[in-house]
XYZ file of C-alpha atoms in Angstrom:
474
model
C 46.932 5.378 -28.709
C 44.360 8.353 -27.996
C 41.922 5.724 -26.981
C 44.198 3.745 -24.480
C 45.153 7.127 -22.980
C 42.076 8.806 -22.648
C 41.092 5.363 -20.685
C 44.333 5.458 -18.321
C 43.524 8.930 -17.683
C 39.639 8.114 -16.564
C 41.015 5.122 -14.344
C 42.881 7.722 -12.466
C 40.403 10.518 -12.459
C 37.565 7.886 -11.100
C 39.149 7.032 -7.970
C 37.174 9.570 -5.925
C 34.123 9.641 -7.334
C 32.903 13.627 -6.425
C 32.019 16.966 -7.881
C 35.222 17.655 -8.881
C 35.895 14.372 -10.493
C 33.348 15.497 -13.566
C 35.095 18.673 -13.913
C 38.385 16.684 -14.091
C 37.337 14.541 -16.811
C 35.764 17.653 -18.838
C 39.509 18.976 -17.942
C 40.906 16.034 -19.658
C 39.035 16.154 -22.893
C 39.827 19.882 -23.310
C 43.124 20.291 -22.534
C 44.442 16.839 -24.396
C 43.812 18.076 -28.207
C 45.338 14.969 -29.570
C 41.989 12.833 -28.564
C 40.479 12.969 -32.044
C 37.427 11.694 -30.583
C 33.674 12.294 -31.190
C 31.103 12.535 -28.159
C 29.672 9.076 -28.889
C 33.187 7.856 -28.712
C 33.851 9.709 -25.535
C 30.655 8.572 -23.728
C 31.493 4.683 -24.932
C 34.775 4.707 -23.547
C 33.442 6.206 -20.082
C 30.829 3.714 -20.134
C 32.898 0.795 -20.411
C 35.582 2.057 -18.204
C 33.048 3.098 -15.544
C 31.310 -0.047 -15.442
C 34.661 -2.211 -15.029
C 35.635 0.200 -12.396
C 32.957 -0.116 -10.265
C 32.810 -3.948 -10.816
C 36.022 -4.175 -9.676
C 35.104 -2.253 -6.306
C 32.090 -4.843 -5.782
C 34.024 -7.989 -6.513
C 36.167 -6.841 -3.897
C 33.490 -6.798 -1.533
C 33.896 -3.887 0.582
C 32.197 -3.546 3.943
C 30.106 -0.558 3.101
C 28.709 -2.042 -0.092
C 25.017 0.011 0.496
C 27.283 2.836 0.603
C 29.417 2.105 -2.253
C 26.128 1.451 -4.412
C 24.395 4.794 -3.252
C 27.521 6.771 -4.217
C 28.457 5.301 -7.549
C 24.592 5.602 -8.456
C 24.526 9.395 -7.331
C 27.642 9.971 -9.761
C 26.329 8.005 -12.700
C 23.340 10.462 -12.554
C 25.539 13.648 -12.274
C 27.656 11.981 -15.530
C 24.392 11.709 -17.498
C 23.003 15.097 -16.349
C 26.147 16.505 -17.551
C 26.170 14.793 -21.323
C 29.643 12.484 -20.112
C 27.808 9.024 -20.670
C 24.961 7.825 -21.967
C 21.670 7.878 -20.263
C 21.537 4.127 -19.740
C 24.574 3.872 -17.324
C 22.799 4.456 -14.011
C 20.526 1.189 -14.418
C 23.475 -0.855 -15.637
C 25.718 -0.121 -12.895
C 22.867 -1.089 -10.217
C 22.107 -4.318 -12.744
C 26.092 -5.638 -12.626
C 26.276 -4.766 -8.596
C 22.891 -6.744 -8.281
C 24.182 -9.790 -10.221
C 27.173 -10.339 -8.075
C 26.074 -9.803 -4.657
C 23.675 -11.993 -2.360
C 19.879 -11.524 -2.138
C 20.068 -9.716 1.252
C 22.852 -7.301 -0.155
C 20.738 -6.634 -2.950
C 17.294 -6.094 -0.716
C 19.485 -3.205 1.052
C 20.975 -1.705 -2.026
C 17.204 -1.841 -3.858
C 16.483 1.256 -1.695
C 18.854 3.314 -4.094
C 16.592 2.457 -6.903
C 13.268 3.575 -5.015
C 14.748 6.852 -3.825
C 15.919 7.833 -7.665
C 12.460 6.487 -9.044
C 11.523 10.089 -9.737
C 14.789 11.006 -11.281
C 14.539 7.467 -13.509
C 11.257 9.108 -14.900
C 12.402 12.383 -16.153
C 12.584 12.465 -19.655
C 16.373 12.278 -20.024
C 16.289 8.857 -18.325
C 12.856 7.284 -19.046
C 13.143 5.842 -22.674
C 16.823 5.204 -22.626
C 15.887 3.181 -19.035
C 12.797 1.644 -19.229
C 14.147 -1.496 -20.782
C 16.922 -2.131 -18.922
C 15.152 -1.375 -15.751
C 12.339 -3.829 -16.517
C 14.908 -6.713 -17.427
C 16.894 -5.844 -13.772
C 13.622 -6.336 -11.587
C 12.618 -9.570 -13.620
C 16.053 -10.784 -12.852
C 15.796 -10.289 -9.544
C 12.249 -11.814 -9.153
C 13.896 -14.805 -10.580
C 16.271 -14.974 -7.922
C 13.682 -14.600 -4.936
C 11.422 -17.235 -3.550
C 7.664 -15.853 -3.458
C 7.222 -17.606 -0.135
C 10.346 -16.895 1.586
C 11.407 -13.153 -0.001
C 7.858 -11.890 -0.204
C 8.300 -8.456 0.941
C 11.623 -8.029 -0.979
C 9.455 -9.171 -4.339
C 6.108 -6.540 -3.548
C 8.838 -3.917 -3.465
C 9.821 -4.778 -6.619
C 6.711 -4.798 -8.394
C 5.239 -1.796 -6.051
C 8.425 0.040 -7.708
C 7.772 -1.117 -11.299
C 4.201 -0.108 -10.740
C 5.359 3.561 -9.788
C 7.853 3.563 -12.481
C 5.884 3.138 -15.568
C 2.594 4.745 -16.641
C -0.895 3.002 -16.585
C -1.346 2.893 -20.082
C 2.367 0.831 -20.092
C 0.908 -2.560 -21.669
C 4.269 -4.729 -20.415
C 2.470 -4.362 -17.020
C -0.907 -5.179 -17.611
C -2.746 -8.095 -17.804
C -4.480 -7.799 -21.187
C -6.241 -10.873 -22.422
C -7.323 -11.591 -18.851
C -5.144 -14.499 -18.222
C -5.229 -16.492 -14.921
C -2.234 -17.884 -13.088
C -3.076 -21.486 -12.994
C 0.341 -22.391 -11.692
C -0.963 -21.063 -8.566
C -2.237 -24.457 -7.147
C -3.382 -25.417 -3.494
C -2.201 -28.508 -2.490
C -4.263 -30.320 0.050
C -5.075 -33.864 1.069
C -7.302 -35.810 -1.370
C -9.623 -38.490 -0.387
C -7.486 -41.360 -0.596
C -4.767 -40.643 1.535
C -6.902 -38.104 3.859
C -7.031 -41.140 6.424
C -3.484 -42.110 5.819
C -2.184 -38.969 7.127
C -0.599 -38.586 10.129
C -2.120 -36.701 13.098
C -0.328 -33.373 14.180
C 0.487 -33.102 17.930
C -1.871 -30.693 19.404
C 0.477 -27.691 20.887
C -0.486 -25.077 22.685
C 1.620 -21.566 23.082
C 1.816 -19.958 26.348
C -0.143 -17.169 25.421
C -2.779 -19.747 25.056
C -2.892 -21.710 28.030
C -2.801 -18.167 30.296
C -5.656 -17.067 28.036
C -8.739 -17.719 29.897
C -10.916 -17.100 26.278
C -12.824 -20.325 24.840
C -13.048 -20.289 21.478
C -15.523 -22.317 19.638
C -14.149 -24.690 17.176
C -15.929 -26.496 14.024
C -15.828 -30.195 14.005
C -13.883 -30.830 10.792
C -14.554 -34.081 9.056
C -13.514 -35.474 5.631
C -16.395 -33.988 3.673
C -15.916 -30.525 5.140
C -12.099 -30.467 4.381
C -12.335 -31.652 0.791
C -15.347 -29.392 -0.242
C -13.816 -26.386 1.272
C -10.329 -26.770 -0.490
C -11.984 -27.549 -3.716
C -13.292 -24.374 -4.081
C -9.748 -22.975 -3.972
C -9.402 -24.442 -7.764
C -12.477 -22.149 -8.950
C -11.048 -19.250 -7.390
C -7.840 -19.982 -9.478
C -9.343 -20.843 -12.830
C -13.120 -19.380 -12.659
C -13.658 -20.271 -16.205
C -14.551 -23.614 -15.225
C -17.946 -22.360 -13.673
C -19.102 -21.619 -17.018
C -19.507 -25.378 -17.666
C -22.745 -27.000 -16.172
C -21.140 -29.792 -14.444
C -18.484 -27.718 -12.840
C -21.254 -24.979 -11.712
C -23.440 -27.416 -10.203
C -20.410 -28.820 -8.097
C -19.564 -25.230 -7.559
C -22.664 -24.417 -6.005
C -23.202 -27.538 -4.103
C -19.678 -26.409 -2.322
C -20.325 -23.217 -1.885
C -23.662 -23.542 -0.023
C -22.574 -26.007 1.872
C -19.310 -23.679 3.160
C -22.059 -21.069 3.542
C -24.513 -22.892 5.958
C -20.957 -23.491 7.968
C -20.405 -20.131 8.395
C -23.817 -18.657 9.355
C -24.345 -21.612 11.824
C -20.554 -20.672 13.168
C -20.309 -16.881 14.373
C -17.005 -15.708 15.229
C -16.704 -13.377 18.609
C -13.837 -10.623 18.728
C -11.140 -11.642 21.042
C -9.813 -8.641 22.519
C -6.174 -8.431 23.359
C -4.367 -6.129 26.201
C -1.073 -6.592 25.095
C -1.134 -4.952 21.313
C 2.641 -4.714 21.087
C 3.521 -8.536 21.676
C 0.618 -9.391 19.434
C 1.909 -6.880 16.631
C 5.169 -8.635 17.002
C 3.589 -12.378 16.483
C 1.469 -11.382 13.625
C 3.197 -13.524 10.337
C 1.897 -13.396 6.741
C 1.980 -16.344 4.509
C 1.614 -15.900 0.943
C -0.223 -19.303 0.611
C -3.096 -21.158 2.807
C -1.823 -24.003 4.723
C -3.859 -27.044 4.173
C -3.313 -29.548 6.970
C -6.661 -30.920 7.962
C -5.618 -30.260 11.796
C -5.110 -26.721 10.971
C -8.621 -26.225 9.468
C -10.677 -26.335 12.612
C -8.261 -23.530 14.050
C -8.629 -21.431 10.565
C -12.432 -21.495 10.758
C -12.360 -19.844 13.962
C -10.185 -16.930 12.659
C -11.618 -13.307 11.517
C -9.138 -12.977 8.485
C -9.097 -16.156 7.494
C -13.046 -15.796 7.048
C -12.678 -12.703 5.404
C -10.212 -13.714 2.932
C -12.578 -16.717 1.994
C -15.532 -14.698 1.386
C -13.407 -11.720 -0.737
C -12.568 -14.762 -2.612
C -15.944 -15.216 -3.365
C -16.540 -11.706 -4.147
C -14.025 -11.435 -6.762
C -15.100 -14.535 -8.289
C -18.972 -13.376 -8.452
C -17.972 -10.224 -9.996
C -15.787 -11.906 -13.019
C -18.553 -14.305 -13.833
C -21.314 -11.580 -14.326
C -18.575 -8.826 -15.522
C -18.146 -7.744 -19.158
C -14.596 -8.871 -20.122
C -13.301 -7.775 -23.660
C -10.961 -11.058 -24.129
C -13.764 -13.526 -22.500
C -14.944 -16.022 -24.795
C -18.541 -15.374 -26.505
C -20.078 -18.503 -24.998
C -18.693 -17.702 -21.454
C -21.984 -16.174 -20.296
C -23.918 -17.100 -17.307
C -27.909 -17.978 -17.402
C -30.521 -16.074 -15.321
C -31.190 -18.010 -13.001
C -27.367 -18.699 -12.290
C -27.494 -14.458 -11.865
C -29.909 -14.478 -9.774
C -28.323 -17.241 -7.443
C -24.948 -15.028 -7.587
C -26.910 -12.108 -6.599
C -28.530 -13.541 -3.340
C -24.975 -15.520 -2.681
C -23.215 -11.852 -2.692
C -26.170 -10.276 -0.424
C -25.325 -13.575 2.036
C -21.542 -12.828 2.017
C -22.043 -9.058 3.171
C -24.148 -10.239 5.244
C -21.853 -12.483 6.902
C -19.002 -9.680 7.078
C -21.311 -7.309 8.499
C -21.606 -10.219 11.313
C -17.718 -10.885 11.585
C -16.041 -8.700 14.032
C -14.411 -6.334 14.661
C -15.790 -3.377 12.286
C -17.724 -5.721 10.271
C -19.811 -3.048 8.708
C -16.914 -0.720 8.065
C -15.045 -3.598 6.851
C -18.095 -4.437 4.258
C -17.972 -0.966 2.845
C -14.234 -0.634 1.872
C -14.733 -4.107 0.310
C -17.485 -2.973 -1.825
C -15.576 0.494 -2.590
C -12.618 -1.993 -3.679
C -14.786 -3.667 -5.930
C -16.428 -1.135 -7.307
C -12.894 0.387 -8.041
C -12.136 -2.739 -9.983
C -15.250 -2.574 -12.316
C -13.609 0.723 -13.542
C -10.032 -0.646 -14.147
C -11.893 -3.354 -15.926
C -13.679 -0.803 -18.050
C -10.636 0.966 -18.658
C -9.063 -2.132 -20.006
C -12.160 -2.873 -22.268
C -11.348 0.427 -23.721
C -8.197 -0.321 -25.008
C -5.978 1.070 -22.167
C -6.461 4.672 -22.966
C -3.524 6.988 -21.401
C -4.843 8.785 -18.227
C -4.762 12.472 -18.819
C -5.970 14.900 -16.424
C -8.739 16.709 -18.373
C -7.947 20.710 -18.794
C -10.539 23.526 -19.393
C -10.086 25.183 -22.793
C -8.885 28.728 -22.843
C -12.360 29.500 -24.482
C -14.524 28.075 -21.783
C -12.366 29.940 -19.336
C -13.123 33.125 -20.786
C -16.707 32.509 -21.166
C -16.768 31.885 -17.365
C -18.229 34.941 -15.342
C -15.862 36.500 -12.975
C -16.696 36.087 -9.294
C -18.095 39.227 -7.834
C -16.150 40.945 -5.539
C -17.706 42.398 -2.387
C -17.735 46.081 -1.975
C -15.950 47.053 1.155
C -17.376 50.340 3.052
C -15.030 53.463 3.678
C -13.449 53.337 6.984
C -14.273 56.924 7.307
C -17.964 56.187 7.034
C -18.047 53.052 9.274
C -16.584 55.268 11.941
C -19.233 57.814 11.448
C -22.132 55.578 11.659
C -20.525 53.741 14.945
C -20.084 57.465 16.615
C -23.608 58.388 15.839
C -25.190 55.031 17.413
C -22.756 55.874 20.260
C -20.411 53.047 19.762
C -16.615 52.609 19.314
C -15.267 50.560 16.362
C -11.876 48.837 17.324
C -11.186 47.547 13.692
C -12.097 43.734 14.065
C -15.387 42.810 14.237
C -15.215 40.521 17.162
C -13.253 43.090 19.491
C -16.083 45.943 17.928
C -18.752 43.482 19.196
C -17.571 42.824 22.409
C -16.472 46.165 23.352
C -20.018 47.756 22.446
C -21.644 44.678 24.384
C -22.081 47.022 27.397
C -20.947 50.333 27.009
C -20.893 51.004 30.554
C -18.868 48.596 32.570
C -20.318 49.784 35.928
C -23.648 48.739 34.296
C -22.428 45.664 33.379
C -21.474 44.702 37.057
C -24.969 45.354 38.113
C -26.610 42.868 35.891
C -28.804 40.518 37.650
C -26.550 37.590 36.703
C -23.652 39.076 39.029
C -25.940 39.636 41.940
C -25.749 36.458 44.385
C -24.730 35.698 47.520
C -22.913 32.481 48.073
C -23.812 29.624 50.686
C -22.187 29.137 54.138
C -20.840 26.145 53.267
C -19.642 26.996 49.837
C -17.841 29.885 51.154
C -16.200 28.355 54.028
C -15.138 25.302 51.783
C -11.620 25.598 51.675
C -11.503 26.347 55.535
C -13.071 23.155 55.984
C -10.838 21.155 54.171
C -7.508 22.602 56.095
C -9.006 21.696 59.292
C -10.227 18.494 58.543
C -7.281 15.945 60.262
C -7.899 13.272 57.933
C -6.409 15.101 55.207
C -3.363 15.718 56.358
C -2.732 19.028 55.568
C 0.652 20.620 56.975
C 0.495 24.261 58.801
C 2.680 26.203 56.595
C -0.164 25.120 53.921
C -3.591 26.593 56.031
């Protein structure tokens, strides 16, 4: 009887979740002494009542679902802080809401998850919530499309990166596995000629533009070799096999020769706002053979490909802990990779705009990647800020304090030298630069006679009829 009565009391109180609701729940527990329940039982009952109550509200499809999510999330966090429900409840409430709402609403409600990331990282919540929070985010990622919901997927992954510490092994690719399912589909040699030609279409901006972009003549050989390289980027371990390495060198040198013979020029645009609105991002390459002609003339596309080469070369020569022992490159291969890297940076430097600056940024990113690789090889130790021991601090010499002169001695010395002390060094210097103001006015730099034209220049302008100056302003 006590449990059912307690549930009914909670349902009545939860109709208006606010600061007084928590006080009402406490009062209900204290006044009704027939509740012979432990604290754990009370928390579990409140968890169940709260979960069912919020789920009923969400299923009723209120128009302000965003505000409802914010209200109940904040309220549940306050309940946890007051030790009235289990620490896992904020994530459970959010997970239930996400399960019964559409993807568009989930994307809006995910703002509350991102806003409360610092709260969920507190010791009171972190250990209890981390597994459920990871499960909730993975469930969302399974519902999303990587091509249509790219931004939302990125927000979820960024949130997980902020929430979990660096040493959390569940978010690390410890064994250096590659995503072999990321296959770039393109036309093979058999159906290349059978593919229907796309109709050439130009936008209004292209027709109005006077800029002529030099295009590369794309044939079957160029198309097949270019997109075949994506398979090596997908699985770099193929390069350790002799037959694949020879084919990779052949394709790479051919593509480099195309890039070197076809230098790009920066196309300046006047309407920056319209161009920013028309920029689209795609998670996969568009591999139609008619588009490759335009892609090779695009600055960003060339940079994407060159950076892929740099990442591949860095992996081939990097010491990776879980890489098999037979995956090693020979000295002649190292020399070829070194020359290829120099060619790539030369191409990046010659690719406008800001080629040299972009090259420096890429080098910095790859250098940081080497540091992360070393960190993984060392077993992913926890990143802790190194503190100076107290003993070392005691041995450090104290900074020397500059002795200040007495004010009376300063005034006495200034008076002896016929100078005035004003308290501020700059004012004192300015005042004592010329003690006699009349003598300062007689300086040679002030003794000059203006010319006739410069003296009457304003009068000449007022009398000039072409300037049309009215009489009242003369």
